[in-house]
Short mmCIF file of C-alpha atoms and ligand atoms in Angstrom, two decimals:
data_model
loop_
_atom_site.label_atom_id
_atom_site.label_comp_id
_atom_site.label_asym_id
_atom_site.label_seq_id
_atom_site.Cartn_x
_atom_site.Cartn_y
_atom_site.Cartn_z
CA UNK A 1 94.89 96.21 96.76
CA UNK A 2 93.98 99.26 94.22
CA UNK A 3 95.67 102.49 95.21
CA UNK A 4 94.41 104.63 97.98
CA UNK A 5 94.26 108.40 97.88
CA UNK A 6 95.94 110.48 100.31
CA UNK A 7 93.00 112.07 102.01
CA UNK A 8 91.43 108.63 102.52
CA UNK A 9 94.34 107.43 104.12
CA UNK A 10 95.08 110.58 106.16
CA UNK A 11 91.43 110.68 107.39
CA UNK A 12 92.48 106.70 108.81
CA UNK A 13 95.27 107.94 110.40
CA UNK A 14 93.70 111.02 112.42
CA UNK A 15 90.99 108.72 113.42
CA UNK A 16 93.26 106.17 114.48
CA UNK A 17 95.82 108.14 115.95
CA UNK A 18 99.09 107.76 113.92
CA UNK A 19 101.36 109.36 111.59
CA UNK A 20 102.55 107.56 107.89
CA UNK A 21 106.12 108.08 106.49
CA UNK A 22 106.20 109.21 103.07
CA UNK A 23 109.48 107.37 101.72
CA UNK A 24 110.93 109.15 97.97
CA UNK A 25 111.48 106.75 95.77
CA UNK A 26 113.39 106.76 92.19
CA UNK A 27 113.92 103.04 90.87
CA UNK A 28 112.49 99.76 91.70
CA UNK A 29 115.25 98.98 94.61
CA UNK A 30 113.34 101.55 96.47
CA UNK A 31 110.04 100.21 96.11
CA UNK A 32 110.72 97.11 96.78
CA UNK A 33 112.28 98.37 100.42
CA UNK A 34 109.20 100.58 101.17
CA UNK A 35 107.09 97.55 100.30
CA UNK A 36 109.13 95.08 102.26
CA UNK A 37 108.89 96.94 105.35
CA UNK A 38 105.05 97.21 104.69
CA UNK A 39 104.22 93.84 104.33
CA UNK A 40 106.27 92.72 107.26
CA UNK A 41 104.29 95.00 109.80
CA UNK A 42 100.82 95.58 108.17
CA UNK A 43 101.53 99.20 107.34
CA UNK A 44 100.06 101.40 104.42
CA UNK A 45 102.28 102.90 102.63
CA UNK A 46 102.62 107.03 100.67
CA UNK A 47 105.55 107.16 98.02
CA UNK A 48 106.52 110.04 96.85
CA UNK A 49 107.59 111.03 93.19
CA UNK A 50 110.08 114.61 92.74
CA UNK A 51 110.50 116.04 89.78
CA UNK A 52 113.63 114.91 90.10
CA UNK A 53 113.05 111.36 90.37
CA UNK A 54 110.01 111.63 87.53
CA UNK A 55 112.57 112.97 85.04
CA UNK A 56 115.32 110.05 86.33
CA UNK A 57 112.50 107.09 86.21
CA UNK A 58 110.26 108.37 83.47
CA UNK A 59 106.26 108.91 84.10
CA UNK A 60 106.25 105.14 82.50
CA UNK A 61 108.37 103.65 84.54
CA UNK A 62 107.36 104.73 87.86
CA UNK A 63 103.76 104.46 87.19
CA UNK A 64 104.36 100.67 85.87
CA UNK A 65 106.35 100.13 88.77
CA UNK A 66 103.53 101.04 91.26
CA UNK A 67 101.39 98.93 89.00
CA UNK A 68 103.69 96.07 89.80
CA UNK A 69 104.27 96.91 93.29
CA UNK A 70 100.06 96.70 93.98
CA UNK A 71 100.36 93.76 92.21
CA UNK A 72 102.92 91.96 94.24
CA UNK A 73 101.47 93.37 97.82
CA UNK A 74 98.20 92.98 97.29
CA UNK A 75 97.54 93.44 100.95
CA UNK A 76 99.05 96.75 101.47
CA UNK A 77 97.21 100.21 100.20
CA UNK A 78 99.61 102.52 98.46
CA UNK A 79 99.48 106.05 98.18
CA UNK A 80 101.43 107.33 94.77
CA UNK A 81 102.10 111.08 96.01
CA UNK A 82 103.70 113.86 93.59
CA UNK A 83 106.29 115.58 96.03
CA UNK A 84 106.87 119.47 95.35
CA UNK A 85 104.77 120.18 92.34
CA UNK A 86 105.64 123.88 91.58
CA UNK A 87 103.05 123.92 89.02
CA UNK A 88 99.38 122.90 87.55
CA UNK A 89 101.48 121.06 85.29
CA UNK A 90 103.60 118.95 86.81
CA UNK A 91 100.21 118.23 89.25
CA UNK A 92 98.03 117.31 86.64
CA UNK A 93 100.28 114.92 84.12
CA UNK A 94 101.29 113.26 87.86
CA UNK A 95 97.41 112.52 87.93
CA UNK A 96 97.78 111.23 84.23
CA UNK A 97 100.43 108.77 85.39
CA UNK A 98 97.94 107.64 88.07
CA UNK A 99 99.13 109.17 91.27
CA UNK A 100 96.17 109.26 93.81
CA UNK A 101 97.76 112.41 95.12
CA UNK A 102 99.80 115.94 94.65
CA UNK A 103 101.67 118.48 96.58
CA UNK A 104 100.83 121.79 94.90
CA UNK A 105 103.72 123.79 96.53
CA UNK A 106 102.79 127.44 96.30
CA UNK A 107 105.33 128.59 98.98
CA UNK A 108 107.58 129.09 96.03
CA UNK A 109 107.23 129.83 92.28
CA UNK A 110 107.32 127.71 89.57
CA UNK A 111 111.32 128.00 89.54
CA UNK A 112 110.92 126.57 93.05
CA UNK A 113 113.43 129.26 94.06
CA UNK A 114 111.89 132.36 94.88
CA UNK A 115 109.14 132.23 97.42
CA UNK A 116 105.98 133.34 96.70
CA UNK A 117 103.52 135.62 98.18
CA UNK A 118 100.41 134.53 99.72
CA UNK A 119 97.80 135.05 97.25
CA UNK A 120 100.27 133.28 94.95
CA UNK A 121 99.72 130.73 96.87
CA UNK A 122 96.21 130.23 97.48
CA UNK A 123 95.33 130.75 93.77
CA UNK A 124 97.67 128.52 92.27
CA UNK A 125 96.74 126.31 94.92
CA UNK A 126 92.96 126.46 94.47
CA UNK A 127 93.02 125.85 91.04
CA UNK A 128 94.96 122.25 91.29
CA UNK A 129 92.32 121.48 94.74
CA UNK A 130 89.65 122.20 91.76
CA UNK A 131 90.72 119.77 89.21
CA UNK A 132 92.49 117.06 91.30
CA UNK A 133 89.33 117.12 93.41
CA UNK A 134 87.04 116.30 90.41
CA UNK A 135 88.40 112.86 89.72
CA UNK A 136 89.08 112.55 93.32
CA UNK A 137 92.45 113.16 93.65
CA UNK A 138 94.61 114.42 97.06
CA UNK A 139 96.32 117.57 97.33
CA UNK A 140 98.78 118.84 99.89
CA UNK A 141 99.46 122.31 100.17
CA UNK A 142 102.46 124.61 101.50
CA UNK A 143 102.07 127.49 103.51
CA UNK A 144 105.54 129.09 104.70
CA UNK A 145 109.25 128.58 103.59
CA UNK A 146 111.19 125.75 104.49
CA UNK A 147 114.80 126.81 105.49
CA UNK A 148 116.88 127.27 108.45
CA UNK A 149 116.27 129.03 111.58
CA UNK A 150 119.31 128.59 112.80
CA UNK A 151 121.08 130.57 109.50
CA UNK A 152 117.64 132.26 108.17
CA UNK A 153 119.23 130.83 104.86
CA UNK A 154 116.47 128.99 102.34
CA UNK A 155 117.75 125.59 101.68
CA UNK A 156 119.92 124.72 98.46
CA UNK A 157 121.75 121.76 99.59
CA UNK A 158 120.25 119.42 96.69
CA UNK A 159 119.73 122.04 94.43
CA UNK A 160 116.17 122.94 94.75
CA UNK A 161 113.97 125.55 97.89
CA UNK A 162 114.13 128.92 98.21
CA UNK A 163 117.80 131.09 97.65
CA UNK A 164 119.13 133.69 99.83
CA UNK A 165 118.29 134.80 103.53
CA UNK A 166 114.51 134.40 104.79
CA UNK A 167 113.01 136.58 107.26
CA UNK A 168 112.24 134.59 110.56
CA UNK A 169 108.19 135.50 109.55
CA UNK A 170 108.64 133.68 106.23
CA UNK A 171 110.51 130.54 107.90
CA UNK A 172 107.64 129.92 110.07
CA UNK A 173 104.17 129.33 109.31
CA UNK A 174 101.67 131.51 110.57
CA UNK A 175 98.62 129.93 112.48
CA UNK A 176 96.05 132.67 111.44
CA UNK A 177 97.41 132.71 108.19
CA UNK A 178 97.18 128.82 107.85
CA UNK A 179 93.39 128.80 108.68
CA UNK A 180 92.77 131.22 106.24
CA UNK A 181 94.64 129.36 103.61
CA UNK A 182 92.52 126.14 104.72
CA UNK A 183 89.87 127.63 104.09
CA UNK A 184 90.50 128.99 100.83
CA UNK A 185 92.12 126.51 99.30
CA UNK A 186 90.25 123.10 100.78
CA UNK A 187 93.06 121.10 101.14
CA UNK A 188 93.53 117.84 101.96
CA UNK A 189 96.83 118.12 103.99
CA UNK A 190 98.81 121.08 105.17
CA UNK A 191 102.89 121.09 104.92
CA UNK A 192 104.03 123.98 107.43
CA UNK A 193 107.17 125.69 107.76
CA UNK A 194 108.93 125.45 111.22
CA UNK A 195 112.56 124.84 110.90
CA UNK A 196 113.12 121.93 108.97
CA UNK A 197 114.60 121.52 105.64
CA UNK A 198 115.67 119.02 103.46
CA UNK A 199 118.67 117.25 103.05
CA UNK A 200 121.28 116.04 105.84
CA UNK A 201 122.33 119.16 106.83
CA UNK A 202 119.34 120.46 109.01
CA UNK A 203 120.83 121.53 112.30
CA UNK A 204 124.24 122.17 113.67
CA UNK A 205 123.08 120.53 117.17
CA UNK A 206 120.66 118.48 118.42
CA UNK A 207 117.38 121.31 117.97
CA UNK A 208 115.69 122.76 120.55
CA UNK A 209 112.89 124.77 120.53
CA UNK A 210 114.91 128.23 119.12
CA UNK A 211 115.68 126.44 115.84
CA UNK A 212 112.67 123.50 116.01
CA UNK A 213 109.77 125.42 116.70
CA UNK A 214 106.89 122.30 117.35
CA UNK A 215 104.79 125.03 118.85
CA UNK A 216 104.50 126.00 116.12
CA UNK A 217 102.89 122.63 115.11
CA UNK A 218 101.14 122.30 118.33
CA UNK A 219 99.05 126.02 117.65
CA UNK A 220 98.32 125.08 114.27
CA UNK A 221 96.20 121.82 115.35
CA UNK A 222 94.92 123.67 117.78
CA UNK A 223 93.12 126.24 115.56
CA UNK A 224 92.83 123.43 112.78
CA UNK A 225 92.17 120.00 114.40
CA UNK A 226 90.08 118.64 111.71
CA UNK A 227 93.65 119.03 109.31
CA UNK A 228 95.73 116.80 108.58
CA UNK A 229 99.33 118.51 108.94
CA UNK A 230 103.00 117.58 107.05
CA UNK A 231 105.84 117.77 108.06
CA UNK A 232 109.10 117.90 105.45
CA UNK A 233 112.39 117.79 105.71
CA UNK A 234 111.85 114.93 108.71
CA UNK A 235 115.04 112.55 108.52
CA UNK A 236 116.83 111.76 111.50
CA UNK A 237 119.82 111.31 110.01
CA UNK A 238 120.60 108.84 112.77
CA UNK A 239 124.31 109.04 114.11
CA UNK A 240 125.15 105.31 113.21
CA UNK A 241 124.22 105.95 109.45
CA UNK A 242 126.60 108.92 109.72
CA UNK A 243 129.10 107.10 110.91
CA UNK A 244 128.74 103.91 109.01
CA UNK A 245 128.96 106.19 105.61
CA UNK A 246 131.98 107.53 107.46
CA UNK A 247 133.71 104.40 108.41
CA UNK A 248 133.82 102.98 104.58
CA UNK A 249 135.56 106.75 103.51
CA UNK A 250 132.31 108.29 103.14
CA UNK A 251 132.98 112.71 104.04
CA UNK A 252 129.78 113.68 106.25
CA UNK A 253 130.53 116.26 108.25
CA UNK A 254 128.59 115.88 111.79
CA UNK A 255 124.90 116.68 111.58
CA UNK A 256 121.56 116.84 113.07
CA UNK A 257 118.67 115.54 111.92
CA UNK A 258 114.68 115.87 112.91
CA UNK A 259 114.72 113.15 116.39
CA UNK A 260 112.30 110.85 116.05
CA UNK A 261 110.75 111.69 119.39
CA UNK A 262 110.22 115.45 118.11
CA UNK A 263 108.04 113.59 115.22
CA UNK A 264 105.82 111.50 117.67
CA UNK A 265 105.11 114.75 119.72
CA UNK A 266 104.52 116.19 116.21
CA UNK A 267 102.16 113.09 115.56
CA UNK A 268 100.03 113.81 118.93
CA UNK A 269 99.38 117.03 117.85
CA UNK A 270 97.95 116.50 114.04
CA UNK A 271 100.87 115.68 111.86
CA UNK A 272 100.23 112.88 109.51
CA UNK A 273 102.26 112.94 107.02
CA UNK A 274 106.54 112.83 107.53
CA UNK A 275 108.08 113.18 104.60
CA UNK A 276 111.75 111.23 104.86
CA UNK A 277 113.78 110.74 101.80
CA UNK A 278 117.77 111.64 102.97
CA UNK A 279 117.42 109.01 105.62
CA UNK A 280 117.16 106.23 102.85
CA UNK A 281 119.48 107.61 100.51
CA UNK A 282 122.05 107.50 103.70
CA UNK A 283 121.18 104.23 104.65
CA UNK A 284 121.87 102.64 101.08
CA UNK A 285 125.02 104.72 99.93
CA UNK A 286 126.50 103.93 103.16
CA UNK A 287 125.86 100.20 102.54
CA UNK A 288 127.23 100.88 98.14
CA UNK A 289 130.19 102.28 100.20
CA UNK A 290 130.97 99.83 102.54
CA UNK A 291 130.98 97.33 99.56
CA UNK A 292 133.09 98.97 97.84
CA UNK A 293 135.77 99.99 100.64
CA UNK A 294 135.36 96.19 101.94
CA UNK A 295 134.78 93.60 98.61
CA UNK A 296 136.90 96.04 96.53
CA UNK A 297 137.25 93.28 93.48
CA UNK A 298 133.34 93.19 93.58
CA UNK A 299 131.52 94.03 90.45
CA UNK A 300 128.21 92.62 90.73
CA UNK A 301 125.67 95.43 91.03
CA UNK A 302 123.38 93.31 93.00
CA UNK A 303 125.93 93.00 95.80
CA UNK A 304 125.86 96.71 96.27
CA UNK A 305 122.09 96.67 95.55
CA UNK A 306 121.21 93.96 97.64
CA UNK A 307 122.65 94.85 101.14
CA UNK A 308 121.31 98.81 100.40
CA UNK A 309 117.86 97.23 100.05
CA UNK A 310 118.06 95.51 103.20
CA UNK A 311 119.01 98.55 104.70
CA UNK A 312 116.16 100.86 103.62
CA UNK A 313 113.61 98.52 104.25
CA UNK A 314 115.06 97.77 108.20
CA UNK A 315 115.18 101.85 108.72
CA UNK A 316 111.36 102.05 106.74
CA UNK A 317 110.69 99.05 108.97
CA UNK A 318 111.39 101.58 112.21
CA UNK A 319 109.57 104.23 111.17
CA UNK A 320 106.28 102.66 110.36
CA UNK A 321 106.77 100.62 113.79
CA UNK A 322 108.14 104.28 115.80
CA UNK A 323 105.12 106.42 114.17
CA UNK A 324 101.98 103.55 114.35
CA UNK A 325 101.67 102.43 110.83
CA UNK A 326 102.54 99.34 111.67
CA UNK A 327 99.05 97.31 111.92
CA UNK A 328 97.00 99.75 110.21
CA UNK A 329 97.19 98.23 106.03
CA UNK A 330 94.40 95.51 106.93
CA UNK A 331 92.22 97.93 108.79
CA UNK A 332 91.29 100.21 105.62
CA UNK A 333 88.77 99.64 102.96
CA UNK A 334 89.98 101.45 100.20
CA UNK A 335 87.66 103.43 98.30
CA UNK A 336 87.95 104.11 94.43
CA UNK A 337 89.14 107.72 93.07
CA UNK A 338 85.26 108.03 91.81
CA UNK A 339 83.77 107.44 94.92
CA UNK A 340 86.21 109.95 96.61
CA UNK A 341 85.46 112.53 93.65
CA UNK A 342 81.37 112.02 94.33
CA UNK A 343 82.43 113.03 97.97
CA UNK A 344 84.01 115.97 96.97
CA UNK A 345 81.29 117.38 94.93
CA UNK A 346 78.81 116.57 97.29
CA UNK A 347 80.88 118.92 100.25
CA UNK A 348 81.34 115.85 102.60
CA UNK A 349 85.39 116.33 102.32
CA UNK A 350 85.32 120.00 102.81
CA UNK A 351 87.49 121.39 105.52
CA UNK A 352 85.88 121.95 108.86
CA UNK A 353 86.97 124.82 110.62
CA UNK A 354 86.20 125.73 114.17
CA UNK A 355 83.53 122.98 113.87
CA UNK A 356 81.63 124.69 110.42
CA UNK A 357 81.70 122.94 107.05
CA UNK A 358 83.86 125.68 104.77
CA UNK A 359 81.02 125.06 101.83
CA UNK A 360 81.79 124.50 98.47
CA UNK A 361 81.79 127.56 96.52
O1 LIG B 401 112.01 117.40 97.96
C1 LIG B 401 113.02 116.84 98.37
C2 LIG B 401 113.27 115.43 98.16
O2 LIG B 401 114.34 115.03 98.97
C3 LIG B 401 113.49 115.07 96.70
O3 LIG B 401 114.74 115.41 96.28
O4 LIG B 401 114.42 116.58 94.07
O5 LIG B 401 116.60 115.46 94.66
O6 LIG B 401 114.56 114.11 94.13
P1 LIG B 401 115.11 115.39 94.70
P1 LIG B 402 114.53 114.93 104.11
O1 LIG B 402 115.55 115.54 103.22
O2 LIG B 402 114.67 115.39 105.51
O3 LIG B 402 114.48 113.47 103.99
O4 LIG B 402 113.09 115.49 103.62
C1 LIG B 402 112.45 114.96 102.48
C2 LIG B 402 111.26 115.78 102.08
O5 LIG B 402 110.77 116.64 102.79
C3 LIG B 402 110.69 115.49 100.75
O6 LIG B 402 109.66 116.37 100.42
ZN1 LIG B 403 109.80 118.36 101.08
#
């Protein structure tokens, strides 16, 4: 099955009801797990592409290996997402490599350190919407700083999001301010700001409401219902990975992840999209580890490789079952990039807002 776009498979999803995992991939071990887990419960699948993992893979590579992947599960759509783009750049060669979709991430600036201000962000923002949307590309846009409430601190635990303290305003996304950014921008998919970051340390204790804030969710579909809404920073970082890392002399101090429930309430209330990458790099490098603790004359790389597969695909497996992916792959008819780019232009796919068509300008 060719490649489906983000907004194509978002619009599925809010019609039918259900969320889709975005899973970060980096090398073909990866894939195959997403695409494992796919096949074995009909689900459609988003992969997402950092900069990171761009510059680790090369453009080549990762675009070849989605080639192959479509090629191999011919039954199950794929969405080939750029995660984080901090500029036009990065957004349009991403396109070039044949990603169906971007994240133009205008919270921040193109160091992806210092947050941005708002108009910042809707011009930047506007002007990858313009040119993705001509050959019928995605785009997901960022309003709000992801970070801690619990610390106010921006998150720097894998070396990229905002430095220093944020003010409790910048951690949390405002609803007016999100409509108006709709609006100006037309984007296909809205990441907001409520507490989560990335990485595995999110939370101290299980959240609540003080340091979780999914009213904040919940107000932003209800001024924006026709938008399809993101969440980041959404692993669980389930207890039993924690301690399975542990067991094999892994050094995880005890965290708290995003709980899965908080993500279904999240996904009855206009979130989409659940971005999840630190959940599958614990659940492999807990599995390299307890190889290497257990089979310590084992050199194979497959034997480390292997098991880690198995366990990404089983926790990609419970997410697309947990969030109603699962059966959806052979309900959608995907539609080719020109055919979403003729939408575009003719206003079809333009946000509505309060029930009005924001027209093309
Ligand atoms: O954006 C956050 C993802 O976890 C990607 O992380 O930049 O280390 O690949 P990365
Ligand atoms: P986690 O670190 O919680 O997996 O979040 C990943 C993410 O938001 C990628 O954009
Ligand atoms: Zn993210």
């Amino acid at each position: 099955m060719a490649r489906i776009t983000l907004r194509q498979l978002l619009d599925h999803a809010a019609e039918q009801g259900y969320g889709v995992p975005a899973f970060n991939i980096n090398n073909m071990e990866q894939g195959i797990a997403i695409m494992e887990a796919a096949i074995a419960v009909d689900a459609p699948v988003i992969m997402q592409a950092s900069r990171g993992a761009r510059s680790y893979a090369g453009d080549i590579m990762l675009s070849r290996m989605i080639d192959a992947l479509t090629e191999m599960y011919p039954a199950i759509p794929i969405c080939m997402h750029q995660d984080h783009g901090n500029n036009e750049a990065t957004c349009l060669s991403a396109i070039q490599h044949g990603f169906t979709s971007v994240m133009m991430d205008g919270s921040l600036k193109e160091d992806a350190k210092t947050p941005a201000d708002y108009d910042y962000n809707v011009a930047i923002t506007r002007r990858v919407v313009d040119a993705a949307h001509w050959v019928g590309a995605s785009v997901e846009g960022e309003l709000g700083v992801l970070g801690s409430l619990e610390s106010g601190a921006g998150e720097q635990e894998d070396g990229h999001g905002a430095e220093g303290a944020l003010s409790h305003d910048q951690l949390l996304t405002d609803p007016d301010q999100a409509v108006e950014f709709v609006a100006a921008t037309k984007v296909d998919a809205l990441a907001i700001a409520m507490g989560t970051s990335h990485g595995a340390y999110k939370f101290s204790r299980k959240p609540d409401g003080d340091i979780l804030a999914m009213n904040v969710i919940e107000e932003i579909h209800r001024r924006l219902p026709n938008i399809h809404l993101v969440m980041h920073g959404s692993s669980s970082v389930p207890q039993a990975l924690q301690d399975l890392f542990n067991a094999s002399g892994g050094e995880m101090p005890q965290t708290w992840g995003v709980p899965v429930e908080e993500i279904v309430r999240g996904i009855r209330h206009g979130v989409r999209k659940v971005n999840i990458d630190t959940d599958c790099r614990l659940a492999m490098t807990a599995q390299f580890r307890k190889v290497a603790v257990g089979s310590t004359s084992e050199f194979d790389p497959r034997k480390f490789l292997k098991p880690a597969m198995d366990a990404m695909r089983d926790l990609c497996r419970e997410r697309f079952e947990l969030f109603g992916t699962a059966g959806q792959a052979s309900k959608i008819k995907v539609l080719p990039l020109a055919a979403m780019a003729k939408r575009y232009a003719s206003g079809a796919l333009d946000p509505v807002i309060g029930g009005v068509r924001v027209a093309a300008e």
